Amino acid sequence: MRRGIAATALVAALGLTVAACGSDDGQDGGSKSSGELSGTVTYWDTSNEAEKGTYQALAEGFTKLHPKVKVKYVNVPFGEANAKFKNAAGGNSGAPDVMRTEVAWVADFASLGYLAPLDGTPAIEKQNDWLPQAAASTKFDDKTYAVPQVIDTMALFYNKKMLKDAGVEVPKSIEELKAVSKKISEKSPGKTGLYLRGDDPYWFLSFLYGEGGDMVDAEGKKITIDDASGVSAFKTIKDLVDSKAAITDASDGWNNMQNAFKTGKVAMMLNGPWAIEDSRAGAEFKDPKNLGIAPVPAGSAAQGAPQGGWNLSVYAGSKNLNASYEFAKYMSSAKVQQQTTEKLSLLPTRISVYAQPTVESNEMVQFFKPAVDKAVERPWIPQGNSLFEPIKLQMANVLIGKATPEKAAADTGEAYRKLLKDYK
C-alpha cells in the first residue's frame, strides 16, 4: 500500500487555512450582487496517496483569498476518476465543479460537452507563461478546455547502492539493461534488475517510442501500432521478462512495483515525478541520495518517453462557474505551482516558476525538465485515452504467452480501426 503524507503536517507546513467542506447543495452561482464570490466549489483531485495531503491543503487555501467560498475537496482514485466523471456529467448529477484531469482526458470530455470553454474567463491567466507542450493538451476544436497544472514524463529510477555493489553503471539502452540486471542477480541472488509494469499501457509507450513507433499518426490519420516497431515493442517486454532481466505482475502493478523498489527486491523501475515522494518513503531510501534518476533506456531506434501531466477543467454544468473559474486560476497559479514543486518535486507548467530559486535548485526538476522537453507528445484526440485499453489487453497476452508479439500488435491495430473509423 502506498504511504501517504499526513495532511495535518502539510497544512502546517504550507501555512494554509483549511476551510470547512460545503455540501453539493446551496450553490448560489458564485457571487452576490457586490461581485464577491461565495458558495461551494467541489473539487475532484486525482493525486496519489503521497500527494493528496499537499493538494488538499492547497485547494482549501483558496478560502484565504475568497472567505465566503467553501471548498469541498474529494480525492478520487485515478483508476476510477474517468468513468466516475463521465457517469456524473452524463447523468447531470454529482459532477464536481472542477476536476484534475489527466492530459488525455481533456479532448474526450470536451467532445462530449462536459467541459466549460475557458477562453475569455478568469481561469486563464498569463497563457503565454504556459509551456507550449503543456498548453497543447488543453485544446479541442480550437477552444481551451483546461489549464495546465503539472507536466511530467518517464525516467529510470535506480538504487545507487545496488548498482554500485554489482559493479555496474546505469544502463543507457535495453541491451545494457539486460546485462546490468544479470550482474545484479549474480551479485544478490533473489534480487532482480528491473520491475516491468505489465498491467499499465502507459509504461509500454517508452518501449514503443524506443523502437521508433507510435500508437497513431494523428495528422495523417493512420494507425501505426501494428507496424514493425509495434511488434518490436511487444517483443522487448516479453524478452525482458523471459530473460529474467525483469519481473512483472498481471495485476496491482503499482503497489507491487513500488514495494519491490522500496525494499530492494529490484534495483530499477520506470516511473515519473509522481513516484518520487512515495519512493523516498522506502527503507532503501532513508538516505534520499540513494535514489538515482536517469533517462529511460533506449530501444533499437531511439530513446523516448511519453509526455504526461495533469490539467484543471471546469464542469460545463457547474452551478458556481464564477468561483470555479477563479479556483482553476488559483490552483494553476505560479505561486501554487511553486509550492507544489517545493513539497512534491512535481514539474510546473509555467515557464516563470522555473526561475524561482527553490524550483531551479530542485534536483528532480533539474533532471526531469530536460526530459520533459524531449518527451513525445501523445495524440490529443478524443479517443486518446481509449487507445490504452487494447494495449493493456495485449501486454497481458504477450507476457503470459497467450499471444505472440506479432498477433498482439495486429490485434491492437484491429481494435484501433474499430475505434477510429476514419483512420487507415
XYZ file of C-alpha atoms in Angstrom:
424
model
C 0.000 0.000 0.000
C 1.326 3.420 -0.884
C 2.297 5.566 2.034
C 0.681 8.951 2.274
C 1.840 12.140 3.920
C -0.119 13.397 6.889
C -2.394 16.178 5.693
C -2.266 17.943 9.037
C 1.513 18.254 8.850
C 1.311 19.629 5.354
C -1.314 22.172 6.288
C 1.004 23.491 8.955
C 3.998 23.399 6.627
C 2.260 25.278 3.889
C 0.684 27.747 6.248
C -2.691 27.384 4.587
C -6.081 27.870 6.118
C -8.368 24.858 5.861
C -11.967 25.633 5.057
C -14.880 23.530 6.154
C -16.237 21.370 3.357
C -19.552 22.505 1.962
C -22.321 20.349 0.596
C -23.262 19.971 -3.046
C -26.414 21.916 -2.340
C -26.955 25.615 -1.920
C -24.562 26.897 -4.543
C -25.591 30.377 -5.469
C -23.838 30.955 -8.779
C -20.567 32.075 -7.233
C -21.148 35.723 -6.430
C -23.506 38.152 -4.831
C -24.598 41.473 -6.270
C -21.427 43.032 -4.858
C -19.340 40.705 -7.050
C -17.895 38.866 -4.046
C -17.505 35.143 -4.668
C -19.442 32.788 -2.428
C -20.978 29.328 -2.378
C -19.250 25.962 -2.705
C -16.669 24.663 -5.157
C -16.448 20.884 -5.241
C -13.003 19.787 -6.390
C -12.160 16.263 -7.509
C -8.454 15.643 -7.055
C -6.842 12.566 -8.634
C -3.443 12.758 -6.938
C -1.946 9.697 -5.247
C -1.596 8.872 -1.556
C 1.751 10.618 -1.192
C 0.482 13.786 -2.883
C -3.107 14.260 -1.810
C -2.355 15.885 1.542
C -0.491 18.674 -0.207
C -3.210 19.164 -2.794
C -5.968 19.233 -0.198
C -4.148 21.888 1.802
C -3.525 23.961 -1.299
C -7.110 23.633 -2.526
C -8.613 24.606 0.792
C -6.208 27.544 0.950
C -8.358 29.174 -1.739
C -10.572 30.414 1.097
C -7.828 32.787 2.216
C -8.498 34.730 -0.984
C -12.263 34.171 -1.003
C -13.524 33.634 2.572
C -17.149 33.152 1.513
C -16.324 30.264 -0.797
C -16.232 26.785 0.704
C -14.007 24.232 -0.996
C -15.239 20.663 -0.893
C -12.161 18.550 -1.536
C -12.711 14.990 -2.787
C -9.850 12.649 -3.593
C -10.900 10.274 -6.382
C -8.575 7.354 -7.212
C -7.029 7.798 -10.641
C -8.278 4.429 -11.881
C -11.890 5.367 -11.120
C -11.907 9.050 -11.980
C -12.522 8.983 -15.726
C -15.575 6.729 -15.635
C -16.905 8.346 -12.462
C -16.818 11.819 -14.015
C -18.461 10.642 -17.239
C -21.232 8.936 -15.301
C -21.845 12.014 -13.179
C -21.610 14.536 -16.020
C -23.668 12.386 -18.382
C -26.354 11.879 -15.767
C -26.261 15.572 -14.815
C -25.884 14.656 -11.152
C -22.934 14.626 -8.791
C -20.236 16.008 -11.094
C -17.633 18.280 -9.461
C -17.242 21.922 -10.302
C -13.542 21.490 -11.009
C -11.609 18.316 -11.746
C -7.936 17.436 -12.002
C -7.928 15.786 -15.414
C -5.218 13.614 -16.941
C -3.962 15.275 -20.114
C -5.533 12.632 -22.387
C -8.998 13.175 -20.883
C -9.493 16.807 -21.895
C -10.357 16.303 -25.578
C -12.548 13.334 -24.667
C -14.584 15.197 -22.038
C -14.780 18.325 -24.191
C -16.040 16.389 -27.217
C -18.904 15.111 -25.071
C -19.860 18.635 -23.998
C -18.925 18.038 -20.365
C -16.377 20.853 -20.010
C -16.826 24.611 -19.996
C -14.706 26.501 -22.564
C -12.281 28.721 -20.676
C -11.251 31.276 -23.287
C -12.109 34.736 -22.021
C -12.742 33.549 -18.448
C -10.732 34.299 -15.290
C -9.445 30.700 -15.335
C -6.872 31.595 -17.955
C -4.150 33.797 -16.554
C -0.956 34.670 -18.439
C -1.404 31.995 -21.065
C 1.917 32.974 -22.643
C 3.577 31.693 -19.454
C 2.433 28.119 -20.161
C 4.932 25.619 -21.520
C 3.863 25.096 -25.155
C 3.778 21.315 -24.846
C 1.612 21.599 -21.717
C -0.763 24.001 -23.435
C -1.243 21.589 -26.358
C -3.254 19.139 -24.249
C -5.742 21.809 -23.139
C -7.241 22.390 -26.597
C -10.131 20.884 -28.535
C -11.662 22.327 -31.715
C -9.581 25.492 -31.285
C -11.007 26.209 -27.843
C -9.341 25.918 -24.432
C -10.987 23.489 -22.028
C -8.366 23.218 -19.300
C -5.480 24.988 -17.616
C -2.215 23.030 -17.241
C -1.228 22.190 -13.679
C 1.608 19.622 -13.840
C 3.738 18.230 -16.655
C 5.741 15.015 -16.484
C 7.382 12.130 -18.306
C 9.011 8.791 -17.533
C 12.551 8.053 -16.361
C 14.618 5.198 -14.980
C 14.595 5.195 -11.178
C 17.524 3.255 -9.750
C 19.038 2.208 -6.426
C 22.547 3.669 -6.469
C 23.892 1.285 -3.830
C 22.613 -1.844 -5.562
C 24.198 -0.818 -8.852
C 27.465 0.095 -7.133
C 27.570 -3.198 -5.227
C 27.103 -5.076 -8.503
C 29.886 -3.049 -10.114
C 27.693 -1.735 -12.917
C 26.860 1.614 -14.466
C 23.400 2.995 -15.153
C 22.131 1.332 -18.364
C 21.603 3.591 -21.342
C 19.953 1.017 -23.596
C 17.740 -2.047 -23.322
C 20.700 -4.293 -24.128
C 22.758 -2.667 -21.370
C 19.785 -3.042 -19.034
C 19.749 -6.800 -19.600
C 23.478 -7.058 -18.905
C 23.206 -4.932 -15.754
C 20.248 -6.971 -14.487
C 22.180 -10.197 -14.936
C 25.080 -8.908 -12.821
C 22.719 -7.684 -10.107
C 21.082 -11.123 -9.863
C 24.513 -12.815 -9.766
C 25.714 -10.477 -7.019
C 22.498 -10.732 -4.974
C 20.575 -13.981 -5.576
C 16.836 -13.435 -5.261
C 17.064 -9.845 -6.455
C 16.264 -8.623 -9.957
C 17.363 -5.710 -12.061
C 14.049 -4.239 -13.189
C 10.389 -4.247 -12.273
C 8.462 -4.055 -15.535
C 4.988 -2.581 -15.157
C 3.000 -5.119 -17.140
C -0.502 -4.026 -16.221
C -0.410 -0.386 -17.311
C -0.157 0.555 -21.009
C 1.297 3.983 -20.246
C 4.529 2.215 -19.281
C 4.511 0.449 -22.666
C 4.909 3.728 -24.545
C 8.593 4.140 -23.661
C 9.301 0.765 -25.279
C 7.165 1.673 -28.297
C 8.900 5.028 -28.772
C 12.253 3.316 -28.239
C 11.554 1.185 -31.297
C 10.683 4.265 -33.335
C 6.939 3.699 -33.224
C 3.760 5.358 -32.012
C 0.130 4.448 -31.428
C -1.241 6.515 -34.304
C -0.242 9.251 -36.683
C -2.946 11.766 -35.770
C -2.097 14.253 -38.520
C -2.051 11.607 -41.233
C -4.971 9.750 -39.634
C -3.074 6.487 -39.816
C -2.835 3.622 -37.322
C 0.794 2.723 -36.649
C 0.706 0.479 -33.561
C 0.665 -2.664 -35.727
C 3.742 -1.863 -37.805
C 7.187 -3.404 -37.292
C 8.039 -1.050 -34.445
C 4.908 -2.065 -32.549
C 5.829 -5.721 -32.918
C 9.345 -4.947 -31.674
C 7.985 -3.179 -28.604
C 5.918 -6.216 -27.617
C 8.983 -8.405 -28.235
C 11.033 -6.177 -25.950
C 8.786 -6.507 -22.909
C 8.483 -10.264 -23.447
C 12.243 -10.677 -23.739
C 12.941 -8.651 -20.601
C 10.752 -10.989 -18.552
C 11.802 -14.235 -20.277
C 15.481 -13.371 -19.841
C 14.832 -12.678 -16.142
C 16.138 -9.144 -16.544
C 12.769 -8.033 -15.178
C 9.921 -9.272 -13.036
C 6.287 -8.300 -13.557
C 2.775 -8.954 -12.270
C -0.524 -9.281 -14.074
C -2.323 -7.025 -11.581
C -1.750 -4.466 -8.814
C 1.373 -3.387 -10.644
C 1.747 -0.024 -8.923
C 1.888 -1.389 -5.386
C 3.978 -4.394 -6.369
C 6.429 -2.215 -8.267
C 6.778 0.391 -5.534
C 7.161 -2.199 -2.796
C 9.753 -4.132 -4.790
C 11.771 -0.996 -5.437
C 11.492 0.495 -1.950
C 12.573 -2.766 -0.268
C 15.461 -3.516 -2.614
C 13.892 -6.527 -4.307
C 14.584 -4.791 -7.612
C 17.218 -2.203 -8.425
C 15.362 -0.278 -11.114
C 11.939 0.726 -12.392
C 10.450 3.079 -14.953
C 8.421 5.804 -13.279
C 7.702 9.514 -13.186
C 7.892 12.520 -10.827
C 4.647 11.418 -9.165
C 6.572 8.482 -7.632
C 9.362 10.498 -6.028
C 7.802 11.095 -2.618
C 6.462 7.559 -2.322
C 9.819 6.064 -3.332
C 11.690 8.158 -0.784
C 9.458 6.701 1.930
C 11.008 3.256 1.353
C 13.591 1.591 3.577
C 16.155 1.617 0.770
C 15.966 5.388 0.521
C 16.279 6.547 4.104
C 19.224 8.352 2.611
C 17.420 10.225 -0.195
C 20.701 10.484 -2.095
C 20.482 6.752 -2.799
C 17.667 7.409 -5.272
C 19.017 7.884 -8.766
C 17.173 9.144 -11.832
C 18.311 8.602 -15.427
C 16.787 8.694 -18.911
C 14.669 5.745 -19.995
C 16.990 3.168 -21.627
C 16.900 3.461 -25.402
C 15.473 0.804 -27.660
C 16.878 -0.185 -31.017
C 15.805 3.074 -32.684
C 15.627 5.859 -30.112
C 15.357 6.961 -26.507
C 11.784 8.002 -25.849
C 9.308 8.605 -23.084
C 5.700 9.854 -23.188
C 4.618 13.317 -22.187
C 2.125 13.207 -19.368
C 0.671 15.567 -16.837
C -2.453 16.970 -15.268
C -4.800 19.795 -16.130
C -7.671 21.527 -14.362
C -11.065 21.552 -16.068
C -14.375 23.169 -15.152
C -17.611 21.192 -15.489
C -19.961 22.791 -18.023
C -22.936 22.155 -15.761
C -21.426 23.761 -12.662
C -23.833 25.913 -10.659
C -20.908 28.006 -9.485
C -18.972 28.867 -12.637
C -17.586 32.183 -11.428
C -15.986 30.698 -8.339
C -14.895 27.625 -10.326
C -13.032 29.735 -12.863
C -11.238 31.563 -10.064
C -10.421 28.282 -8.316
C -8.876 26.834 -11.502
C -6.876 30.048 -11.880
C -5.660 29.818 -8.287
C -4.675 26.126 -8.465
C -2.664 26.714 -11.658
C -1.096 29.976 -10.478
C 2.659 30.438 -10.310
C 2.556 30.647 -6.517
C 0.674 27.371 -6.071
C 2.814 25.609 -8.681
C 5.933 26.727 -6.838
C 4.583 25.353 -3.551
C 3.710 22.079 -5.270
C 7.255 21.713 -6.576
C 8.755 22.552 -3.185
C 6.657 19.893 -1.442
C 6.379 17.163 -4.083
C 9.095 17.838 -6.696
C 6.432 17.890 -9.412
C 7.156 19.908 -12.527
C 5.403 23.259 -13.105
C 3.657 24.110 -16.347
C 4.501 27.803 -16.032
C 7.787 28.974 -17.527
C 8.256 31.668 -14.870
C 8.187 29.177 -11.995
C 11.384 27.500 -13.197
C 13.260 30.741 -12.435
C 12.365 30.570 -8.729
C 15.444 29.547 -6.665
C 13.643 26.762 -4.790
C 12.456 25.274 -8.075
C 15.613 25.884 -10.060
C 17.726 24.132 -7.381
C 15.413 21.122 -7.038
C 17.434 18.052 -8.067
C 14.435 16.245 -9.535
C 13.365 19.288 -11.534
C 16.910 19.621 -12.851
C 16.649 16.127 -14.287
C 13.018 15.937 -15.330
C 12.731 19.331 -17.057
C 15.187 18.401 -19.860
C 13.472 15.002 -20.070
C 10.092 16.704 -20.452
C 11.489 18.905 -23.204
C 12.398 15.745 -25.155
C 9.245 13.782 -24.320
C 6.970 12.509 -27.076
C 3.562 14.186 -27.207
C 0.636 11.823 -27.309
C -2.219 12.322 -29.798
C -4.549 14.921 -28.281
C -7.692 13.413 -29.797
C -10.994 12.500 -28.077
C -10.147 8.802 -28.405
C -6.642 9.273 -26.988
C -7.375 7.712 -23.620
C -9.265 4.812 -25.234
C -6.131 3.819 -27.138
C -4.670 2.373 -23.951
C -7.124 -0.427 -23.217
C -6.255 -2.544 -26.306
C -2.557 -2.230 -25.435
C -3.234 -3.285 -21.852
C -5.041 -6.417 -23.013
C -2.308 -7.399 -25.445
C 0.514 -6.689 -22.975
C -1.031 -9.269 -20.670
C -1.480 -11.733 -23.527
C 2.157 -11.408 -24.569
C 3.610 -11.611 -21.061
C 1.690 -14.810 -20.203
C 2.401 -16.381 -23.582
C -1.167 -16.278 -24.819
C -0.249 -14.229 -27.914
C 2.867 -13.663 -29.981
C 4.160 -10.100 -30.337
C 3.045 -10.177 -33.961
C -0.508 -11.151 -33.068
C -0.620 -8.680 -30.191
C 0.343 -5.796 -32.488
C -2.126 -6.903 -35.161
C -4.981 -7.278 -32.674
C -4.241 -3.864 -31.179
C -4.351 -2.337 -34.659
C -7.657 -4.060 -35.362
C -9.119 -2.655 -32.132
C -7.931 0.818 -33.113
C -9.646 0.596 -36.507
C -12.939 -0.134 -34.788
C -12.389 2.862 -32.539
C -11.053 5.285 -35.174
C -13.404 4.852 -38.129
C -11.726 7.485 -40.320
C -8.174 6.214 -39.794
C -6.335 3.944 -42.237
